[in-house]
PDB file of C-alpha atoms in Angstrom:
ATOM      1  CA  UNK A   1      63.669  79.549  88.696  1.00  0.00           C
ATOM      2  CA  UNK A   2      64.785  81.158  91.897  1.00  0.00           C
ATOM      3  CA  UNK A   3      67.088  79.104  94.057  1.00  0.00           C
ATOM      4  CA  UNK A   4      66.329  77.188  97.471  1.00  0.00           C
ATOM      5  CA  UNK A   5      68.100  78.675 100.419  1.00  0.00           C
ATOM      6  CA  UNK A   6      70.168  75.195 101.149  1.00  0.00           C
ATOM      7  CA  UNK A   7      71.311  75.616  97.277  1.00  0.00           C
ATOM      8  CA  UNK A   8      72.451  79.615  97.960  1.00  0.00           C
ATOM      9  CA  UNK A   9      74.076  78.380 100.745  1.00  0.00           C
ATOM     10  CA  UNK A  10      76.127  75.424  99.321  1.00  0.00           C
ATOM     11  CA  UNK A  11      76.904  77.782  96.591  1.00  0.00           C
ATOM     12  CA  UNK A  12      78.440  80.593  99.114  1.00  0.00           C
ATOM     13  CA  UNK A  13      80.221  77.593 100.825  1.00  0.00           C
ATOM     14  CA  UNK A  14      81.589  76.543  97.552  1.00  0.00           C
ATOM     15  CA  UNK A  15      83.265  80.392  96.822  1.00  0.00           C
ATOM     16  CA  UNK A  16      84.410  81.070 100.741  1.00  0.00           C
ATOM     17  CA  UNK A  17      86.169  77.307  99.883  1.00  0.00           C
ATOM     18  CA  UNK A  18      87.800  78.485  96.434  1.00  0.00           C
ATOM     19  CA  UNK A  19      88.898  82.211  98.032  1.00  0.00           C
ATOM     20  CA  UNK A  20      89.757  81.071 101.216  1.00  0.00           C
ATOM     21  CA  UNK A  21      92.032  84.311 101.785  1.00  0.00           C
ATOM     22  CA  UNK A  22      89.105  86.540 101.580  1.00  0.00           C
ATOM     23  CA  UNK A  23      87.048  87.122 105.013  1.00  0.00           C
ATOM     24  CA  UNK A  24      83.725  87.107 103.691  1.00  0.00           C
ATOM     25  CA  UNK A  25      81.070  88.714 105.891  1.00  0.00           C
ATOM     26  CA  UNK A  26      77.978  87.336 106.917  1.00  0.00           C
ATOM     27  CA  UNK A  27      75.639  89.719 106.581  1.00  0.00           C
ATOM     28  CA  UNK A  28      71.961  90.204 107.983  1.00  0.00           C
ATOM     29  CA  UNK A  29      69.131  92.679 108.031  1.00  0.00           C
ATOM     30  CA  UNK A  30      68.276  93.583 111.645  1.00  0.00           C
ATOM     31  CA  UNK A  31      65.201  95.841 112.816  1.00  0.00           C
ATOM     32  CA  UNK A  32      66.252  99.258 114.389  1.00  0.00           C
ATOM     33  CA  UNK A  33      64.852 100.012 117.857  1.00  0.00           C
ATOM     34  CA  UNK A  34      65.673 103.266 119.859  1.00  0.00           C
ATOM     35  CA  UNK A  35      64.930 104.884 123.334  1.00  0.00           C
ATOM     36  CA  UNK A  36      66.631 104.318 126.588  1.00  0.00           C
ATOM     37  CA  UNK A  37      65.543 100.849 126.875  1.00  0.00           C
ATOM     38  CA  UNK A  38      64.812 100.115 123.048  1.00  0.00           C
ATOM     39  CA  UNK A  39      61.501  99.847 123.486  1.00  0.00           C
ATOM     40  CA  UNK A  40      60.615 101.867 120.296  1.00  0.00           C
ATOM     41  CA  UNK A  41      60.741 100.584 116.723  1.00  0.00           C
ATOM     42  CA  UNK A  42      61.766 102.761 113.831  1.00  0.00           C
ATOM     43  CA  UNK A  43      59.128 101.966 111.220  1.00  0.00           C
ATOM     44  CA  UNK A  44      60.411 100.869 107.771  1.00  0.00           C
ATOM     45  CA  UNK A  45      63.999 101.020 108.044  1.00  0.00           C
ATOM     46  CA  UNK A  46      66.254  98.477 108.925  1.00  0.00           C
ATOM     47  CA  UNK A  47      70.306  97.951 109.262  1.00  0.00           C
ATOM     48  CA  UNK A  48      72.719  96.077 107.133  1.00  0.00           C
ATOM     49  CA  UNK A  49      75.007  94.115 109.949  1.00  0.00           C
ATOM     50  CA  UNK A  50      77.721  91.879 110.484  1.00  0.00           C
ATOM     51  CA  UNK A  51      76.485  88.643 112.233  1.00  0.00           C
ATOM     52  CA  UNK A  52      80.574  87.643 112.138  1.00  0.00           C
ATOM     53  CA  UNK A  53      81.965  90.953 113.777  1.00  0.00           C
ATOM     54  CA  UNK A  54      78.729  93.137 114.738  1.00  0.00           C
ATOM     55  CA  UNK A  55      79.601  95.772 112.158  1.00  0.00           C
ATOM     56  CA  UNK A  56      76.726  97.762 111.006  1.00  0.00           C
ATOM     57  CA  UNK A  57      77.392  98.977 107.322  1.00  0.00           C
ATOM     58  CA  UNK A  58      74.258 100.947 107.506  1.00  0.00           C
ATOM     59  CA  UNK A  59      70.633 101.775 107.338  1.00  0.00           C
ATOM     60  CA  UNK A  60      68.641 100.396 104.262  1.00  0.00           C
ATOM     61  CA  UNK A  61      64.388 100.570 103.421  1.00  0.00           C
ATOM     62  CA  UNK A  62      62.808  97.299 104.189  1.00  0.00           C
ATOM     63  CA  UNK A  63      62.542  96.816 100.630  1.00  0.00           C
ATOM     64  CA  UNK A  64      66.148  96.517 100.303  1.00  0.00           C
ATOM     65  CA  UNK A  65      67.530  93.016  99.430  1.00  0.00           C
ATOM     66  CA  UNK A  66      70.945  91.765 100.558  1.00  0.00           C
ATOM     67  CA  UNK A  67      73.612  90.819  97.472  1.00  0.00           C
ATOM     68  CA  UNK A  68      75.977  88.445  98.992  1.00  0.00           C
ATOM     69  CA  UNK A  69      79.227  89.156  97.832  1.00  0.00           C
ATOM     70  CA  UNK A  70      79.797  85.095  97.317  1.00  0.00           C
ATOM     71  CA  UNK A  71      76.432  85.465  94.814  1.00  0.00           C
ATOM     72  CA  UNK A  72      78.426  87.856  92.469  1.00  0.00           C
ATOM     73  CA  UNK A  73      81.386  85.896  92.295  1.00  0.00           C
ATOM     74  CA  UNK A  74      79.141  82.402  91.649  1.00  0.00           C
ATOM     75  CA  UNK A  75      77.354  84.457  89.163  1.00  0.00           C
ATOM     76  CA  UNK A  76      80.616  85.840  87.371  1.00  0.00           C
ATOM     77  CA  UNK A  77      81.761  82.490  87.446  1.00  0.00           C
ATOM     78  CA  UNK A  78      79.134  81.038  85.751  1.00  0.00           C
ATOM     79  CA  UNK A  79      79.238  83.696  82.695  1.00  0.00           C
ATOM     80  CA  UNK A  80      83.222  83.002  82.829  1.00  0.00           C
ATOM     81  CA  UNK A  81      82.758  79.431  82.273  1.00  0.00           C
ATOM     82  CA  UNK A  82      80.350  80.203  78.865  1.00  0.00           C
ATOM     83  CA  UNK A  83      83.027  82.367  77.119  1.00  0.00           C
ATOM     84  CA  UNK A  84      84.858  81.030  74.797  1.00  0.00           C
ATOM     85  CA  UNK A  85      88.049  81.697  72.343  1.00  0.00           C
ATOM     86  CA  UNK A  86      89.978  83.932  75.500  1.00  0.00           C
ATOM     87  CA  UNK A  87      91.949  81.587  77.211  1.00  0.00           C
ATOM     88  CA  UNK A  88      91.617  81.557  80.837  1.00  0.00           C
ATOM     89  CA  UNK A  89      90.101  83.709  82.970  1.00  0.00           C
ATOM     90  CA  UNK A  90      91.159  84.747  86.231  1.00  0.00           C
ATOM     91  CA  UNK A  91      89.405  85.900  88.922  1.00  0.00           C
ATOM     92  CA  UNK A  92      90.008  87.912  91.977  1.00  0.00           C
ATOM     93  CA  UNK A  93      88.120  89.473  94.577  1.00  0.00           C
ATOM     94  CA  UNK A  94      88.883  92.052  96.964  1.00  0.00           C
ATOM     95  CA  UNK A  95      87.524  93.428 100.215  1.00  0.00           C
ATOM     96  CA  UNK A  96      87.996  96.919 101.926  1.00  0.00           C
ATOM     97  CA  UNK A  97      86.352  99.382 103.557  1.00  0.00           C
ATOM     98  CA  UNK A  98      86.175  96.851 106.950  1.00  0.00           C
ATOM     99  CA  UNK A  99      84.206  94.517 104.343  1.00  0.00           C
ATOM    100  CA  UNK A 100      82.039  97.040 103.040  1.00  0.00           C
ATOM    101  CA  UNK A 101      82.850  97.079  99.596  1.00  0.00           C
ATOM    102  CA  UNK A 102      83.949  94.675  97.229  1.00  0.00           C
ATOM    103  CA  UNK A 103      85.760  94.699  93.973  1.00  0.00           C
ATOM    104  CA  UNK A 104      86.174  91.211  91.597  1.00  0.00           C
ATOM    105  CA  UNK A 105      88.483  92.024  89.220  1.00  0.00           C
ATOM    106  CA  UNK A 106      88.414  89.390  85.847  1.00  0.00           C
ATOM    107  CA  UNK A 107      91.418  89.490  83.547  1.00  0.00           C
ATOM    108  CA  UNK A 108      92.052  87.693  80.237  1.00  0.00           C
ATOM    109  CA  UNK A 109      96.110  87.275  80.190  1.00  0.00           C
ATOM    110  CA  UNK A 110      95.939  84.984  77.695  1.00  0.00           C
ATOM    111  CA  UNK A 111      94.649  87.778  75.264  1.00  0.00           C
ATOM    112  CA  UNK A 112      97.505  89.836  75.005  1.00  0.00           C
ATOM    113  CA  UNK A 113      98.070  93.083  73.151  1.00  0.00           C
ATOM    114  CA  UNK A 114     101.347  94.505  72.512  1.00  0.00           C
ATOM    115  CA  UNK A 115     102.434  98.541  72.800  1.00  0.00           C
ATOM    116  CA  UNK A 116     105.125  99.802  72.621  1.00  0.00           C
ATOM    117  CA  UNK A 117     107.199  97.013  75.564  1.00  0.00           C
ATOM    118  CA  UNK A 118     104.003  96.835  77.250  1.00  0.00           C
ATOM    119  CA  UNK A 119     102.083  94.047  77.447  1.00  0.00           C
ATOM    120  CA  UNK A 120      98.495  94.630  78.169  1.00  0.00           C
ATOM    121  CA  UNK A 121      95.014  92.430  78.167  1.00  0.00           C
ATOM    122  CA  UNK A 122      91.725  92.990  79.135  1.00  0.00           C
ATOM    123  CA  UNK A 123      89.994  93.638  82.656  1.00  0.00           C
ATOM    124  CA  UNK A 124      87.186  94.001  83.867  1.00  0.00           C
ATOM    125  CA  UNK A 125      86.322  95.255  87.534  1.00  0.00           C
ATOM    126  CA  UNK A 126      83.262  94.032  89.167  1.00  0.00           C
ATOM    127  CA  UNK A 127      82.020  96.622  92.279  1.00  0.00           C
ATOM    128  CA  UNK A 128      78.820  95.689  94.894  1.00  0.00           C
ATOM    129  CA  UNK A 129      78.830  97.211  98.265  1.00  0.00           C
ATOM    130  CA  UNK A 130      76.852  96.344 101.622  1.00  0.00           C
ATOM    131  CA  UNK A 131      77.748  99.931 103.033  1.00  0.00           C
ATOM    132  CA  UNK A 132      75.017 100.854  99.797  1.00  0.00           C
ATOM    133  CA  UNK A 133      78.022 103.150  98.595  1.00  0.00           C
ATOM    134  CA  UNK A 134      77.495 100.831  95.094  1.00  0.00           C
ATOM    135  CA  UNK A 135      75.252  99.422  92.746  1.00  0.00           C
ATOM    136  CA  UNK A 136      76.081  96.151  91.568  1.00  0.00           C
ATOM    137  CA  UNK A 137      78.381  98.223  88.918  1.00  0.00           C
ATOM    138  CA  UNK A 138      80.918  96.160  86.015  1.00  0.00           C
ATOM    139  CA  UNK A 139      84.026  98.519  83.948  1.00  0.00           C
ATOM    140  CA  UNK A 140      86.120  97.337  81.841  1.00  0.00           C
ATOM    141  CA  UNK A 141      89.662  98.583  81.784  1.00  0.00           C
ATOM    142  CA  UNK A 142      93.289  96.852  80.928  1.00  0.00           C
ATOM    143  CA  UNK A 143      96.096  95.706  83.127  1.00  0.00           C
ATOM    144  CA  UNK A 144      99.879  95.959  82.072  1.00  0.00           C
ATOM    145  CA  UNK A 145     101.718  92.836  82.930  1.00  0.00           C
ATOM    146  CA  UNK A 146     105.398  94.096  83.051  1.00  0.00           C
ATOM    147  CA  UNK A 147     104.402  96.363  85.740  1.00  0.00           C
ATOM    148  CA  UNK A 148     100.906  95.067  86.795  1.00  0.00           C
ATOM    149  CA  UNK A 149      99.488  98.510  86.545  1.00  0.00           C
ATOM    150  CA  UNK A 150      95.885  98.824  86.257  1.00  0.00           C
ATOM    151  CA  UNK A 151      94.266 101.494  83.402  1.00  0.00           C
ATOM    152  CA  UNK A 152      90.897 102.651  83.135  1.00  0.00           C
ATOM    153  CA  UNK A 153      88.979 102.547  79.644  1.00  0.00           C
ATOM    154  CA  UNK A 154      87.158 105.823  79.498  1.00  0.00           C
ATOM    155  CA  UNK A 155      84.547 106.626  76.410  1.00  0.00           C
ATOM    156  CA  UNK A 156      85.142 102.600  74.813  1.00  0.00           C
ATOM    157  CA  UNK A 157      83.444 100.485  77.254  1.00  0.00           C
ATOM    158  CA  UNK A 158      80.764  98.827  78.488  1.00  0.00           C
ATOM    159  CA  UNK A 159      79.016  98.836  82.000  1.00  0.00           C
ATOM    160  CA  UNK A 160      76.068  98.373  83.862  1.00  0.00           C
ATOM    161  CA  UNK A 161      74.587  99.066  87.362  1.00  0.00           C
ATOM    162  CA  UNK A 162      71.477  97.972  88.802  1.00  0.00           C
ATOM    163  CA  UNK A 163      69.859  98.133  91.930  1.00  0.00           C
ATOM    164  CA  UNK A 164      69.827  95.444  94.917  1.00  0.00           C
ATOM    165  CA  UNK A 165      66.299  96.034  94.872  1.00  0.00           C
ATOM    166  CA  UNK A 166      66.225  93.963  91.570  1.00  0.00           C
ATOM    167  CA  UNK A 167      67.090  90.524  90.733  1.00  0.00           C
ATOM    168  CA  UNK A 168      70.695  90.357  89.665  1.00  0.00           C
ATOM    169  CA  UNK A 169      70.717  88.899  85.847  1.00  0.00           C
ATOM    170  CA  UNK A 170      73.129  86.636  84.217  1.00  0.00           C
ATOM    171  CA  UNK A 171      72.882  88.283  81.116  1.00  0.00           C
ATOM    172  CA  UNK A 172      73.554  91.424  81.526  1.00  0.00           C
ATOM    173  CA  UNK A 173      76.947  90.440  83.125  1.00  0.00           C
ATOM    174  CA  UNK A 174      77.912  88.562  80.231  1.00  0.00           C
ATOM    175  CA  UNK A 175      76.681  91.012  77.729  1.00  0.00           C
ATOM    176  CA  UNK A 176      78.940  93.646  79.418  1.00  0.00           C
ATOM    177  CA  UNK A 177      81.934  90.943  79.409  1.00  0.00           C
ATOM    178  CA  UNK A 178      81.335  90.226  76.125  1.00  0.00           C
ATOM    179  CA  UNK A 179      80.688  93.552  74.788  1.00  0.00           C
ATOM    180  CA  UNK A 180      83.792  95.253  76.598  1.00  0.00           C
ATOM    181  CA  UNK A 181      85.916  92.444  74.868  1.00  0.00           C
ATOM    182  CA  UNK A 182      84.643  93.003  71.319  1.00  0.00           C
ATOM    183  CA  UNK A 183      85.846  96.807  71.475  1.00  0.00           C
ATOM    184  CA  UNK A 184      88.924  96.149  73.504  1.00  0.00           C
ATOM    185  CA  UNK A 185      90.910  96.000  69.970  1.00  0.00           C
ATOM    186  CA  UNK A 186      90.014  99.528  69.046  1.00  0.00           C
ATOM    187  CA  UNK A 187      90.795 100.715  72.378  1.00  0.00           C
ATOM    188  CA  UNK A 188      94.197  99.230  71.905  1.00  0.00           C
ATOM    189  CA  UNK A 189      94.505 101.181  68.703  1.00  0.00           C
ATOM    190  CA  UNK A 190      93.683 104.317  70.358  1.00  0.00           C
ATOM    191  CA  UNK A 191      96.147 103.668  72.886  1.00  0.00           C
ATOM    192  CA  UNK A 192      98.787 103.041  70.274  1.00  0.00           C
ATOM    193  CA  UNK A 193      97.861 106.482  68.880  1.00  0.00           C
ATOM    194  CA  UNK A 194      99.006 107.526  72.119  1.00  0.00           C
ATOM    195  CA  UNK A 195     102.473 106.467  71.752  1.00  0.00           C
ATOM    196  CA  UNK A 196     102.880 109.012  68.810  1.00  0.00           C
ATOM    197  CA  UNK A 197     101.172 112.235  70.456  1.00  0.00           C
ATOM    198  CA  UNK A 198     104.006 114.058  71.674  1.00  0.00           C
ATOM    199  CA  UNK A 199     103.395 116.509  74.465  1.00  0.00           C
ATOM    200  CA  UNK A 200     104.873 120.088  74.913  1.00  0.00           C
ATOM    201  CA  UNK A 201     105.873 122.078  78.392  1.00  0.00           C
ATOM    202  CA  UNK A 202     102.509 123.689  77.640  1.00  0.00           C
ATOM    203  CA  UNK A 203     100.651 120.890  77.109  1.00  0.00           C
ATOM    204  CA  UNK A 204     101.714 119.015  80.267  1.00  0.00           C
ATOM    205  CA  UNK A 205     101.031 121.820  82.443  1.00  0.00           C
ATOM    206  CA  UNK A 206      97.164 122.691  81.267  1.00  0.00           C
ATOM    207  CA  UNK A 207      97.081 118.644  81.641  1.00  0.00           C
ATOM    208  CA  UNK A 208      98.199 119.057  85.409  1.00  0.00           C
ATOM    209  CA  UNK A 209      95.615 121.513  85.881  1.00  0.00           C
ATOM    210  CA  UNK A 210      92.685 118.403  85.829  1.00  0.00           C
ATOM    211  CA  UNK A 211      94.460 115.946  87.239  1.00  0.00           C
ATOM    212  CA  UNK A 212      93.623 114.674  90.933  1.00  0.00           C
ATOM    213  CA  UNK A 213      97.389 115.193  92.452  1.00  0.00           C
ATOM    214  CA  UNK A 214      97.993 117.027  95.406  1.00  0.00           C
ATOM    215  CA  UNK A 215     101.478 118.960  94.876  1.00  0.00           C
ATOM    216  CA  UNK A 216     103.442 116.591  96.620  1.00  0.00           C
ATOM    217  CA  UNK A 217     102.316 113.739  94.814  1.00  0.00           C
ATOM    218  CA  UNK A 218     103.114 115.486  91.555  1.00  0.00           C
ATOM    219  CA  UNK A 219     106.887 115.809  92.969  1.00  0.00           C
ATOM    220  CA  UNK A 220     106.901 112.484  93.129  1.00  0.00           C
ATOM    221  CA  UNK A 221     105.306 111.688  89.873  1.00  0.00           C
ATOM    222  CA  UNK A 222     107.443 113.478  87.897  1.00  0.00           C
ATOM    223  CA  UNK A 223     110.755 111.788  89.413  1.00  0.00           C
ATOM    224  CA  UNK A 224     109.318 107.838  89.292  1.00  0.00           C
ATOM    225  CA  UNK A 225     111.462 105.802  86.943  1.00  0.00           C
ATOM    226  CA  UNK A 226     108.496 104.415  84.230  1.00  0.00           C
ATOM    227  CA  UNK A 227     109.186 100.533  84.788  1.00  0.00           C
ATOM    228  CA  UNK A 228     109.618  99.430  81.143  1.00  0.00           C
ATOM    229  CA  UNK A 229     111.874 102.394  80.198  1.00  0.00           C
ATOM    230  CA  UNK A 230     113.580 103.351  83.169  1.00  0.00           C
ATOM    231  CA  UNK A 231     112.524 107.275  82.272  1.00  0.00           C
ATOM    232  CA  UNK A 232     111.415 110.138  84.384  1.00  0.00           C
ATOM    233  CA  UNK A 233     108.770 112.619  83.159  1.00  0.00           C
ATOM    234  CA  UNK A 234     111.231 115.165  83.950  1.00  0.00           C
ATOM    235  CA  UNK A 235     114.206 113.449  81.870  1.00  0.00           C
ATOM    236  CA  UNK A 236     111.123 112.974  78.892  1.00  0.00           C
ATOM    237  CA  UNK A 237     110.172 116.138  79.031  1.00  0.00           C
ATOM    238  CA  UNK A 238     113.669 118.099  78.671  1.00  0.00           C
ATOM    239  CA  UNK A 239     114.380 115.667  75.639  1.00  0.00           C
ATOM    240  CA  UNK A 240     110.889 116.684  74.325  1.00  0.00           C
ATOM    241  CA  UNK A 241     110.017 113.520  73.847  1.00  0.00           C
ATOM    242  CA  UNK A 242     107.326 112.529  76.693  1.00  0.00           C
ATOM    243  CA  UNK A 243     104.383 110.728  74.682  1.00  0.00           C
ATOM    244  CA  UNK A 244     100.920 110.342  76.039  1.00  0.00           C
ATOM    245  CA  UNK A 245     100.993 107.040  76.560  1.00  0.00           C
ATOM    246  CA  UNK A 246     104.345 107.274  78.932  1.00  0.00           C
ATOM    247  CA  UNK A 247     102.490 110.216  80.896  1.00  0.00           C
ATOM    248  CA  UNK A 248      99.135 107.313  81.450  1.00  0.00           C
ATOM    249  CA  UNK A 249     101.764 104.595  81.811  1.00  0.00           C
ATOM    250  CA  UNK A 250     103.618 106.533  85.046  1.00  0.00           C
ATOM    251  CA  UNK A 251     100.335 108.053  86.347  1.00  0.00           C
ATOM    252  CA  UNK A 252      99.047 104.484  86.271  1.00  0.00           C
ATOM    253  CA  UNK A 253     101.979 102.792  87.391  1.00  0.00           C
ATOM    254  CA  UNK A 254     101.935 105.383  90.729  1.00  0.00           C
ATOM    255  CA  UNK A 255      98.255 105.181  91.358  1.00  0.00           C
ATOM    256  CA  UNK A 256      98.788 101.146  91.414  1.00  0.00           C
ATOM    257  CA  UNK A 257     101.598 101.018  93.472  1.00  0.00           C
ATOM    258  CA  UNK A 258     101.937 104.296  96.120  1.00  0.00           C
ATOM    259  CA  UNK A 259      98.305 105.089  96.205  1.00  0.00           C
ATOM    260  CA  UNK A 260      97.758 103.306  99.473  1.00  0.00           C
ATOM    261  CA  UNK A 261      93.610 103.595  99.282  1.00  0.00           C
ATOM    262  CA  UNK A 262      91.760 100.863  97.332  1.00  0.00           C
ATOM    263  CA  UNK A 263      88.521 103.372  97.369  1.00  0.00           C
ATOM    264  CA  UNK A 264      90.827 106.198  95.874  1.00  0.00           C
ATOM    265  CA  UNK A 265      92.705 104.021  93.218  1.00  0.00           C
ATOM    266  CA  UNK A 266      89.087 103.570  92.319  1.00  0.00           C
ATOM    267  CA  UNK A 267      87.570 106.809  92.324  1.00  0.00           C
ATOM    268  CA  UNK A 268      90.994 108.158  90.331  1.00  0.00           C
ATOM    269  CA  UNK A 269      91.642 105.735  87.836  1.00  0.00           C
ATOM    270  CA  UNK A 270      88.576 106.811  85.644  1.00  0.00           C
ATOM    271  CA  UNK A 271      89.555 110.176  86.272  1.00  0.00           C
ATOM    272  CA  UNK A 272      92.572 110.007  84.825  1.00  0.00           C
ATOM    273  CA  UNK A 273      91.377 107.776  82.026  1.00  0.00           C
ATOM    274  CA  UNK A 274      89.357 110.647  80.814  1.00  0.00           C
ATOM    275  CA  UNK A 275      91.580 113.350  80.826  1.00  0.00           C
ATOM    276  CA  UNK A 276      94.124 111.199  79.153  1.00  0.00           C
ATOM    277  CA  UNK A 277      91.606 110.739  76.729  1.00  0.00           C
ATOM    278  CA  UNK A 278      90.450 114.209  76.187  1.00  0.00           C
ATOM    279  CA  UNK A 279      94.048 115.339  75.740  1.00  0.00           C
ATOM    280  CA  UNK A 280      94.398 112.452  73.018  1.00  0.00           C
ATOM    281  CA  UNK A 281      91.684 114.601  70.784  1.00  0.00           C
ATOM    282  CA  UNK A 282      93.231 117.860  71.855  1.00  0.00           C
ATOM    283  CA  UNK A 283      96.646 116.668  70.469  1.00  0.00           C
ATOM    284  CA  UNK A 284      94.715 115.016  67.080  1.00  0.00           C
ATOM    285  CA  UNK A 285      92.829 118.347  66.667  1.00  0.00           C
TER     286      UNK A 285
END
């Protein structure tokens, strides 16, 4: 049964009252007129605005339906409040791009994992967009506690992305929760796999070759102290003893903490993910 406008809006109240350090927008479709005194209308397109600030995120069909950002987070809610037997959840969203994007990020810290000193549980990140630069998209990942670095789960996981044209589903989010959590044990085995796949001068460098570092940035990498060992990639490799999983741990730990841009950590972290894990069957082969 679809919901009455006065419930939507208590609902969005309700969220903008729980996260009161997020600005939400308040966002509107507006008709598009042009000319000198905007006398013409452009037929069948309209614009995604702002009614708090004026900003126009951009130009959308008329078929296009708004996703309030408060909608995803009531919905993820919901599905939170269903699972059971992983301790509390906890939720956070996150706006950039001047509002136009938004990622909720769900973590499970009560369903710990243990490699090597690093304590990890799962994650999943939650993506919708009024700029239309995302789907309604869902990935599930891991976060490191000592050093609250964020990884990216590559082949092992579950997502989904649908359209704003379509009805968003309470289902699917939960299956995708639900499904990401059931594999998130083998991931942690491969990852502990990782922790025994030594890498060689040669190695590293073909690695390098893939990964999306400017020169500078790989300066930097290879002198940042790992947090829970206190070891450069540098120091690791001239003992010839730099694993895979310190390499991922100090790429992580530097996209988390000195990649300034939320829509690059993004766009990197699955990046790196993947060549991590590409490397992993090299090294096995």
């Amino acid at each position: 049964m679809e919901k009455s406008y006065q419930q939507l809006q208590d609902e969005r109240q309700e969220i903008r009252d729980r996260y009161p350090q997020v600005s939400f927008p308040d966002p509107v479709i507006e008709p598009i007129w042009w000319g000198r005194r905007h006398q013409n209308l452009v037929s069948g397109m309209k614009a995604i605005v702002d009614q708090k600030t004026g900003r126009v995120f951009n130009v959308c069909s008329e078929q296009y339906k708004i996703v309030h950002y408060e909608d995803v987070i009531y919905m993820a809610e919901e599905v939170v409040a269903t699972l059971h037997g992983y301790g509390q959840i906890v939720l956070h969203p996150y706006l950039y791009a001047d509002g136009g994007k938004m990622k909720l990020t769900l973590k499970f810290p009560e369903a710990q994992h243990l490699i090597n000193r690093d304590a990890i549980v799962p994650k999943m990140d939650i993506f919708t967009s009024l700029d239309l630069s995302y789907k309604l998209l869902g990935k599930f990942g891991a976060f490191v506690l000592r050093c609250t670095n964020g990884m990216g789960v590559w082949k092992h996981f579950r997502q989904f992305a649908r359209k704003h044209l379509l009805n968003l589903n309470l289902s699917d989010l939960k299956q995708t929760i639900t499904e990401g959590l059931s594999i998130f044990g083998f991931q942690v085995d491969v990852w502990k796999k990782w922790t025994e796949q030594v890498i060689d001068l040669k190695e590293y460098n073909e690695i390098w070759q893939f990964l999306p570092f400017s020169g500078s940035e790989k300066e930097r990498i290879e002198f940042l102290p790992e947090i829970s060992t206190g070891r450069t990639i540098s120091e690791s490799l001239k003992g010839k003893d730099l694993t895979l999983w310190s390499l991922n741990s100090i790429l992580t730990q530097f996209v988390t903490h000195e990649v300034k841009s939320e829509l690059r950590r993004n766009a990197i972290e699955p990046e790196i993910a993947q060549i991590m894990e590409e490397t992993s069957y090299r090294l096995a082969a």
